[in-house]
Coordinates of C-alpha atoms and ligand atoms in Angstrom, one line a residue:
M1 CA -27.8 -7.6 -34.1
A2 CA -24.8 -6.0 -33.3
S3 CA -21.6 -7.3 -34.3
W4 CA -18.6 -7.7 -31.6
Q5 CA -15.1 -7.3 -31.6
H6 CA -12.2 -8.8 -30.3
R7 CA -10.5 -5.9 -28.4
G8 CA -10.2 -7.0 -25.0
S9 CA -6.7 -8.8 -23.9
L10 CA -6.5 -12.3 -22.1
Q11 CA -3.7 -11.1 -20.1
D12 CA -5.8 -10.2 -16.9
L13 CA -8.0 -13.4 -17.0
N14 CA -7.0 -16.7 -14.9
I15 CA -6.3 -19.0 -17.9
C16 CA -5.8 -21.7 -15.2
L17 CA -9.6 -21.7 -14.9
P18 CA -10.4 -25.4 -15.5
R19 CA -12.2 -26.3 -18.6
I20 CA -11.9 -23.0 -20.5
L21 CA -14.8 -22.4 -22.5
F22 CA -14.4 -18.9 -24.9
L23 CA -17.5 -16.8 -25.4
L24 CA -16.8 -13.7 -26.9
A25 CA -20.3 -11.6 -26.1
L26 CA -21.9 -8.6 -26.3
L27 CA -23.3 -7.9 -22.7
G28 CA -26.5 -5.6 -23.0
G29 CA -27.2 -5.4 -26.4
V30 CA -28.4 -2.1 -26.7
S31 CA -25.6 0.2 -27.9
S32 CA -22.9 -1.0 -29.9
N33 CA -19.6 0.4 -28.1
K34 CA -19.9 -2.3 -24.9
E35 CA -17.4 -4.8 -25.3
C36 CA -16.9 -7.3 -22.7
L37 CA -15.6 -10.6 -23.1
I38 CA -16.9 -13.9 -20.8
L39 CA -14.8 -16.4 -20.0
Q40 CA -16.8 -19.4 -18.4
S41 CA -15.4 -22.4 -16.3
A42 CA -16.5 -24.9 -13.7
E43 CA -15.7 -22.2 -11.2
G44 CA -18.3 -19.5 -13.1
S45 CA -17.9 -16.9 -15.5
T46 CA -15.0 -14.2 -15.7
V47 CA -16.5 -11.1 -17.2
S48 CA -13.7 -8.5 -18.6
C49 CA -14.4 -5.4 -20.4
H50 CA -12.0 -2.9 -21.5
G51 CA -11.7 0.4 -23.1
P52 CA -15.0 2.6 -23.9
T53 CA -17.7 1.1 -22.6
E54 CA -20.9 1.6 -20.1
F55 CA -21.4 -1.2 -17.1
P56 CA -23.0 -4.1 -18.6
S57 CA -26.3 -3.7 -17.9
S58 CA -26.7 -7.7 -17.4
L59 CA -24.1 -10.2 -16.2
P60 CA -23.8 -13.9 -16.2
A61 CA -25.7 -15.0 -12.9
D62 CA -22.9 -16.8 -12.3
T63 CA -20.3 -14.4 -12.4
V64 CA -17.7 -14.2 -10.0
H65 CA -15.0 -12.0 -11.6
L66 CA -15.7 -8.8 -13.0
S67 CA -13.6 -6.3 -14.6
V68 CA -14.5 -3.2 -16.3
E69 CA -11.3 -1.3 -16.4
F70 CA -9.7 2.0 -18.7
S71 CA -13.4 3.0 -19.4
N72 CA -14.1 6.3 -18.0
L73 CA -17.0 5.2 -15.9
T74 CA -18.2 8.4 -14.3
E75 CA -20.7 6.1 -12.2
L76 CA -22.2 2.8 -11.7
P77 CA -26.0 1.9 -11.6
A78 CA -27.4 1.7 -8.1
A79 CA -28.1 -2.2 -8.9
A80 CA -25.1 -2.9 -10.9
L81 CA -24.1 -6.0 -9.1
Q82 CA -27.7 -7.4 -8.0
G83 CA -27.7 -10.3 -10.5
C84 CA -24.3 -11.9 -9.8
P85 CA -24.7 -12.9 -6.1
G86 CA -21.5 -14.9 -5.8
L87 CA -19.0 -12.4 -7.1
R88 CA -15.8 -12.6 -5.4
E89 CA -13.9 -10.0 -7.5
L90 CA -14.5 -6.8 -8.8
H91 CA -12.0 -4.8 -10.6
L92 CA -12.6 -1.0 -11.6
S93 CA -9.5 0.4 -12.0
S94 CA -8.5 3.6 -14.4
N95 CA -12.0 4.8 -14.5
C96 CA -13.4 7.9 -13.3
L97 CA -15.5 7.1 -10.2
Q98 CA -16.9 10.1 -7.9
E99 CA -18.4 8.4 -5.6
L100 CA -20.3 4.7 -5.0
F101 CA -23.8 4.0 -4.0
P102 CA -24.2 2.9 -0.4
G103 CA -25.7 -0.5 -1.2
L104 CA -23.5 -1.2 -4.1
L105 CA -21.9 -4.2 -2.5
A106 CA -24.5 -5.3 -0.5
P107 CA -25.8 -8.0 -3.1
V108 CA -22.2 -9.6 -3.2
P109 CA -21.3 -10.4 0.4
R110 CA -18.7 -13.2 -0.9
L111 CA -16.5 -10.5 -2.8
R112 CA -12.9 -10.9 -1.7
I113 CA -11.1 -8.7 -4.1
L114 CA -12.1 -5.0 -4.6
D115 CA -9.9 -2.6 -7.0
L116 CA -10.8 1.1 -7.3
T117 CA -7.4 1.9 -8.2
R118 CA -7.0 5.2 -10.1
N119 CA -10.3 6.9 -9.9
A120 CA -11.9 9.9 -8.8
L121 CA -12.9 9.1 -5.3
R122 CA -13.3 12.1 -3.1
S123 CA -15.0 10.0 -0.3
L124 CA -16.7 6.6 0.4
P125 CA -20.4 6.1 1.6
P126 CA -21.1 5.0 5.3
G127 CA -22.1 1.4 5.2
L128 CA -20.7 0.7 2.2
F129 CA -18.7 -2.4 3.7
R130 CA -21.5 -3.4 6.0
T131 CA -21.5 -6.8 4.5
S132 CA -18.5 -7.3 2.8
A133 CA -17.3 -9.6 5.9
A134 CA -15.4 -11.8 3.0
L135 CA -13.3 -8.9 1.7
S136 CA -9.6 -9.6 1.9
T137 CA -8.2 -7.2 -0.7
L138 CA -9.5 -3.3 -0.9
V139 CA -7.3 -1.1 -3.1
L140 CA -8.1 2.8 -3.3
R141 CA -4.9 4.2 -4.9
E142 CA -4.7 7.1 -6.6
N143 CA -7.9 8.4 -6.1
Q144 CA -9.1 12.0 -4.1
L145 CA -9.2 10.9 -0.9
R146 CA -9.0 13.8 1.6
A147 CA -10.3 12.3 4.6
V148 CA -11.5 8.8 6.0
G149 CA -14.2 8.3 8.6
A150 CA -13.4 6.5 11.7
R151 CA -16.2 3.8 11.2
W152 CA -15.6 3.6 7.1
L153 CA -13.5 0.1 7.5
Q154 CA -15.7 -1.3 10.4
G155 CA -16.5 -5.0 10.3
L156 CA -13.8 -5.6 7.6
H157 CA -12.6 -8.6 9.9
A158 CA -10.9 -10.5 6.8
L159 CA -8.8 -7.7 5.4
G160 CA -5.4 -8.4 4.7
H161 CA -4.4 -5.7 2.4
L162 CA -5.3 -2.4 2.7
D163 CA -4.1 -0.2 0.2
L164 CA -4.6 3.6 0.4
A165 CA -1.8 5.2 -1.2
E166 CA -1.5 8.5 -3.7
N167 CA -4.9 10.1 -2.2
R168 CA -4.5 13.5 -0.1
L169 CA -4.8 12.2 3.3
R170 CA -3.7 14.5 5.7
S171 CA -4.7 12.6 8.9
L172 CA -6.4 9.3 10.1
P173 CA -8.6 8.7 12.6
V174 CA -7.6 6.7 15.7
G175 CA -9.7 3.6 15.4
L176 CA -9.5 3.3 11.7
L177 CA -8.0 0.0 11.7
A178 CA -9.4 -0.9 15.1
S179 CA -11.7 -4.0 13.6
L180 CA -9.2 -5.3 10.9
G181 CA -7.3 -7.9 13.1
A182 CA -6.1 -10.0 9.6
L183 CA -4.5 -7.0 8.4
H184 CA -1.2 -7.9 7.0
T185 CA -0.6 -5.2 4.5
L186 CA -1.0 -1.3 4.8
D187 CA 0.1 1.2 2.3
L188 CA -0.6 5.1 3.4
G189 CA 2.3 6.3 1.0
H190 CA 2.3 9.1 -0.8
N191 CA -0.5 10.8 0.9
L192 CA -0.1 14.4 2.9
L193 CA 0.2 13.0 6.4
E194 CA 1.9 15.1 8.6
S195 CA 1.6 12.8 11.8
L196 CA -0.3 9.5 12.7
P197 CA -2.2 9.0 15.8
E198 CA 0.1 7.0 18.6
G199 CA -2.7 4.1 18.6
L200 CA -3.2 4.0 15.0
L201 CA -1.7 0.3 14.6
K202 CA -3.6 -0.9 17.4
G203 CA -6.4 -3.6 16.1
P204 CA -4.3 -5.6 13.1
R205 CA -2.6 -8.8 15.0
Q206 CA 0.4 -9.1 12.6
L207 CA 0.9 -6.2 10.4
Q208 CA 3.7 -7.4 8.3
R209 CA 4.5 -4.7 5.7
L210 CA 4.0 -0.7 6.3
H211 CA 4.0 2.1 3.8
L212 CA 4.7 5.0 4.9
E213 CA 6.6 6.8 2.3
G214 CA 6.2 10.1 0.7
N215 CA 4.4 12.0 3.3
R216 CA 5.3 14.7 5.4
L217 CA 5.8 13.2 8.3
Q218 CA 8.1 14.9 11.2
K219 CA 8.7 12.6 14.0
L220 CA 8.4 9.0 15.2
G221 CA 7.1 8.3 18.3
D222 CA 7.6 5.5 20.6
G223 CA 4.4 3.9 20.5
L224 CA 3.5 4.0 16.8
L225 CA 4.9 0.6 16.1
A226 CA 4.9 -0.8 19.6
P227 CA 1.4 -3.1 18.7
Q228 CA 3.4 -4.8 15.4
P229 CA 6.0 -7.1 16.7
F230 CA 5.8 -9.2 13.4
L231 CA 6.5 -6.0 11.3
R232 CA 9.2 -7.4 8.5
V233 CA 9.1 -4.3 6.2
L234 CA 8.9 -0.7 7.2
F235 CA 9.2 2.0 4.6
L236 CA 9.4 5.7 6.1
N237 CA 11.5 7.3 3.3
D238 CA 10.7 10.4 1.5
N239 CA 9.2 12.1 4.4
Q240 CA 10.8 15.0 7.0
L241 CA 11.7 13.0 9.9
A242 CA 14.0 14.7 12.1
S243 CA 13.8 12.8 15.3
V244 CA 12.9 9.0 15.9
A245 CA 12.3 8.4 19.7
A246 CA 14.8 5.9 21.2
G247 CA 12.0 3.4 21.7
S248 CA 10.4 3.5 18.1
F249 CA 11.7 0.0 17.3
R250 CA 11.9 -1.8 20.6
C251 CA 8.9 -4.5 19.6
L252 CA 10.1 -4.7 16.1
K253 CA 12.1 -8.6 16.5
Q254 CA 11.6 -9.3 12.6
L255 CA 12.0 -6.4 10.9
D256 CA 14.1 -7.0 7.8
M257 CA 13.6 -3.9 5.9
L258 CA 13.7 -0.4 6.9
D259 CA 14.1 2.7 4.7
L260 CA 14.8 5.9 6.2
S261 CA 16.4 7.7 3.2
N262 CA 15.6 11.2 2.5
N263 CA 14.7 12.2 5.4
S264 CA 15.6 15.1 8.1
L265 CA 17.5 13.5 10.4
S266 CA 21.0 14.9 11.6
S267 CA 21.1 12.5 14.8
T268 CA 19.6 9.4 16.4
P269 CA 19.3 8.7 20.0
P270 CA 21.4 6.5 21.8
G271 CA 19.6 2.8 22.0
L272 CA 17.5 3.1 18.9
W273 CA 19.3 0.9 16.9
A274 CA 20.1 -2.3 19.4
F275 CA 16.6 -3.2 18.5
L276 CA 17.9 -4.3 15.0
G277 CA 19.7 -6.6 13.2
R278 CA 23.0 -7.7 14.5
P279 CA 24.3 -8.8 16.7
T280 CA 20.8 -10.2 17.7
R281 CA 20.1 -11.1 14.2
D282 CA 20.9 -10.5 10.4
M283 CA 18.2 -8.1 8.7
Q284 CA 17.3 -10.1 5.5
G285 CA 16.5 -7.3 3.3
G286 CA 18.8 -4.4 4.6
F287 CA 18.4 -0.8 5.6
D288 CA 18.7 2.9 3.8
I289 CA 19.5 5.7 5.7
S290 CA 21.1 7.7 2.9
H291 CA 20.5 11.2 1.7
N292 CA 19.9 12.6 5.6
P293 CA 21.7 15.6 6.5
W294 CA 23.9 13.4 9.7
V295 CA 26.0 15.5 11.6
C296 CA 28.8 13.0 12.1
N297 CA 29.7 14.1 15.9
K298 CA 29.9 11.8 18.9
D299 CA 26.3 11.8 19.5
L300 CA 26.4 9.3 16.4
V301 CA 28.5 6.6 18.7
D302 CA 25.9 4.5 18.6
L303 CA 24.9 4.5 15.3
Y304 CA 28.7 4.2 14.0
R305 CA 29.2 0.9 16.2
W306 CA 25.6 -0.3 14.5
L307 CA 26.7 0.8 11.3
D308 CA 30.4 -1.4 11.2
A309 CA 28.2 -4.4 12.7
N310 CA 25.5 -4.3 10.0
R311 CA 27.3 -2.7 6.8
H312 CA 26.7 -5.8 4.8
K313 CA 23.1 -5.2 4.9
M314 CA 23.7 -1.1 3.9
F315 CA 22.1 0.3 0.9
S316 CA 22.9 3.6 -0.8
Q317 CA 26.3 3.7 1.1
N318 CA 28.2 6.1 -0.8
D319 CA 25.0 8.6 -0.5
T320 CA 25.1 8.1 3.5
R321 CA 27.6 10.9 3.9
C322 CA 28.0 13.4 6.6
A323 CA 26.5 16.8 6.2
G324 CA 28.3 18.2 9.0
P325 CA 30.9 19.2 11.0
E326 CA 33.2 20.9 8.7
A327 CA 35.9 18.8 9.0
V328 CA 33.9 15.7 7.9
R329 CA 31.4 17.1 5.6
G330 CA 30.7 15.2 2.7
R331 CA 32.4 12.0 4.4
R332 CA 30.7 8.8 3.9
L333 CA 29.4 7.8 7.0
L334 CA 30.6 4.6 7.0
D335 CA 33.9 5.7 6.5
V336 CA 33.8 8.1 9.6
A337 CA 32.2 5.1 11.2
G338 CA 34.9 2.8 10.9
L339 CA 37.2 5.1 12.4
R340 CA 35.3 6.1 15.2
S341 CA 34.2 2.6 16.5
L342 CA 37.9 1.5 16.4
Ligands
LIG401 C1 -10.5 8.4 -20.9 O1 -10.2 9.9 -20.7 C2 -9.3 10.0 -21.0 C3 -8.7 11.9 -20.9 O2 -9.9 12.6 -21.1 C4 -8.9 9.9 -22.6 O3 -7.1 10.4 -22.8 C5 -9.1 8.4 -23.1 O4 -8.6 8.3 -24.3 C6 -10.0 8.0 -22.3 N1 -10.3 6.5 -22.6 C7 -11.5 6.0 -23.0 C8 -11.3 4.4 -23.2 O5 -12.5 6.5 -23.4
LIG402 C1 13.0 13.2 -1.4 O1 11.4 13.1 -1.0 C2 10.8 14.2 -1.5 C3 9.5 14.2 -0.9 O2 9.6 14.2 0.4 C4 10.6 14.1 -3.1 O3 10.0 15.0 -3.6 C5 12.4 13.8 -3.4 O4 12.0 13.5 -4.8 C6 12.8 12.8 -2.6 N1 14.4 13.1 -3.2 C7 15.1 11.8 -3.4 C8 16.7 12.3 -3.5 O5 14.5 11.0 -3.8
LIG403 C1 31.6 4.3 -4.0 O1 32.3 5.2 -4.5 C2 33.2 4.7 -4.7 C3 34.6 5.9 -4.8 O2 34.1 6.8 -4.1 C4 33.6 4.0 -5.9 O3 34.9 3.1 -6.1 C5 32.3 2.9 -6.3 O4 32.3 1.8 -7.2 C6 31.1 3.3 -5.7 N1 30.0 2.6 -5.7 C7 28.8 2.3 -6.1 C8 28.0 1.6 -5.7 O5 28.2 3.4 -6.6

């Protein structure tokens, strides 16, 4: 008989489950370095394994929540999930997974959350999500993805939250999101994206949060955001944006937060700002246009007027300064705006 130790922490477990019954158990029972904690409730078992371990070789048949994290796993057995058809959450973050078996998820059609944060995935096998119609959250951040297939996400009709941040993506196929009607949160931040296909956001019906920060985007076209009138939060900071088309924000009737800081904007076209904030409505969050090389001449009159009306929602006011012309270099945009819009 191997002895077991209590090393896992309870913080990840849902301690609100009714009629909690603790059972510290050793799963698999072969090698002595396997440490998993099993928590049973009326809903089913929660299995949580941390630290150096192998994937548990047998799971309670009623497992609904499985975590094997911080374990440096390099692969999963092909039949890993065969024994737990009711699985709803699978947490595999902070391992070293390089690839997944195409049929991995076939036995668990009720899966709602899949978290693969901080692994070493370079691609996903085609068909991985063929049976994942219930999946609502898919987290692939901090992997090594270099490209995504246009059909990877096909059939994920319930997917609300997709996180592809901190990968190595340079481009995206136009149809990537086509079947993701339920998507509300999309994180593409901190990749190597230089441009996005104009039709990328056709598909989701109610996108609310879009993260594009930390890429290499150089321009924003009229069409990208047009399909998403319910967008509330938009991060475009830390890119190389030098131009934003006049109609880019035209459909954004609900935008509450806009971050354009740390780009290469020296000017914006007339009409761009009219669709956001006052006089129509207050942005609930605010906006940030700091750390751009603004050229504070008459071409900015439109922005000056808008700033004056929306200054109460402006972040980083002291870091939003003119880079030119010479006479006003280093002055705060807000102060120049106040003078010019009088
Ligand atoms: C995982 O690998 C990292 C880097 O090699 C190491 O620092 C860490 O201790 C390992 N973790 C476990 C649980 O073995
Ligand atoms: C600006 O963005 C670049 C990446 O595009 C980043 O490396 C840099 O730290 C950012 N600077 C500031 C002041 O945030
Ligand atoms: C902005 O700068 C002014 C003076 O230039 C200073 O009085 C004020 O405290 C600064 N505000 C912030 C938020 O740093």
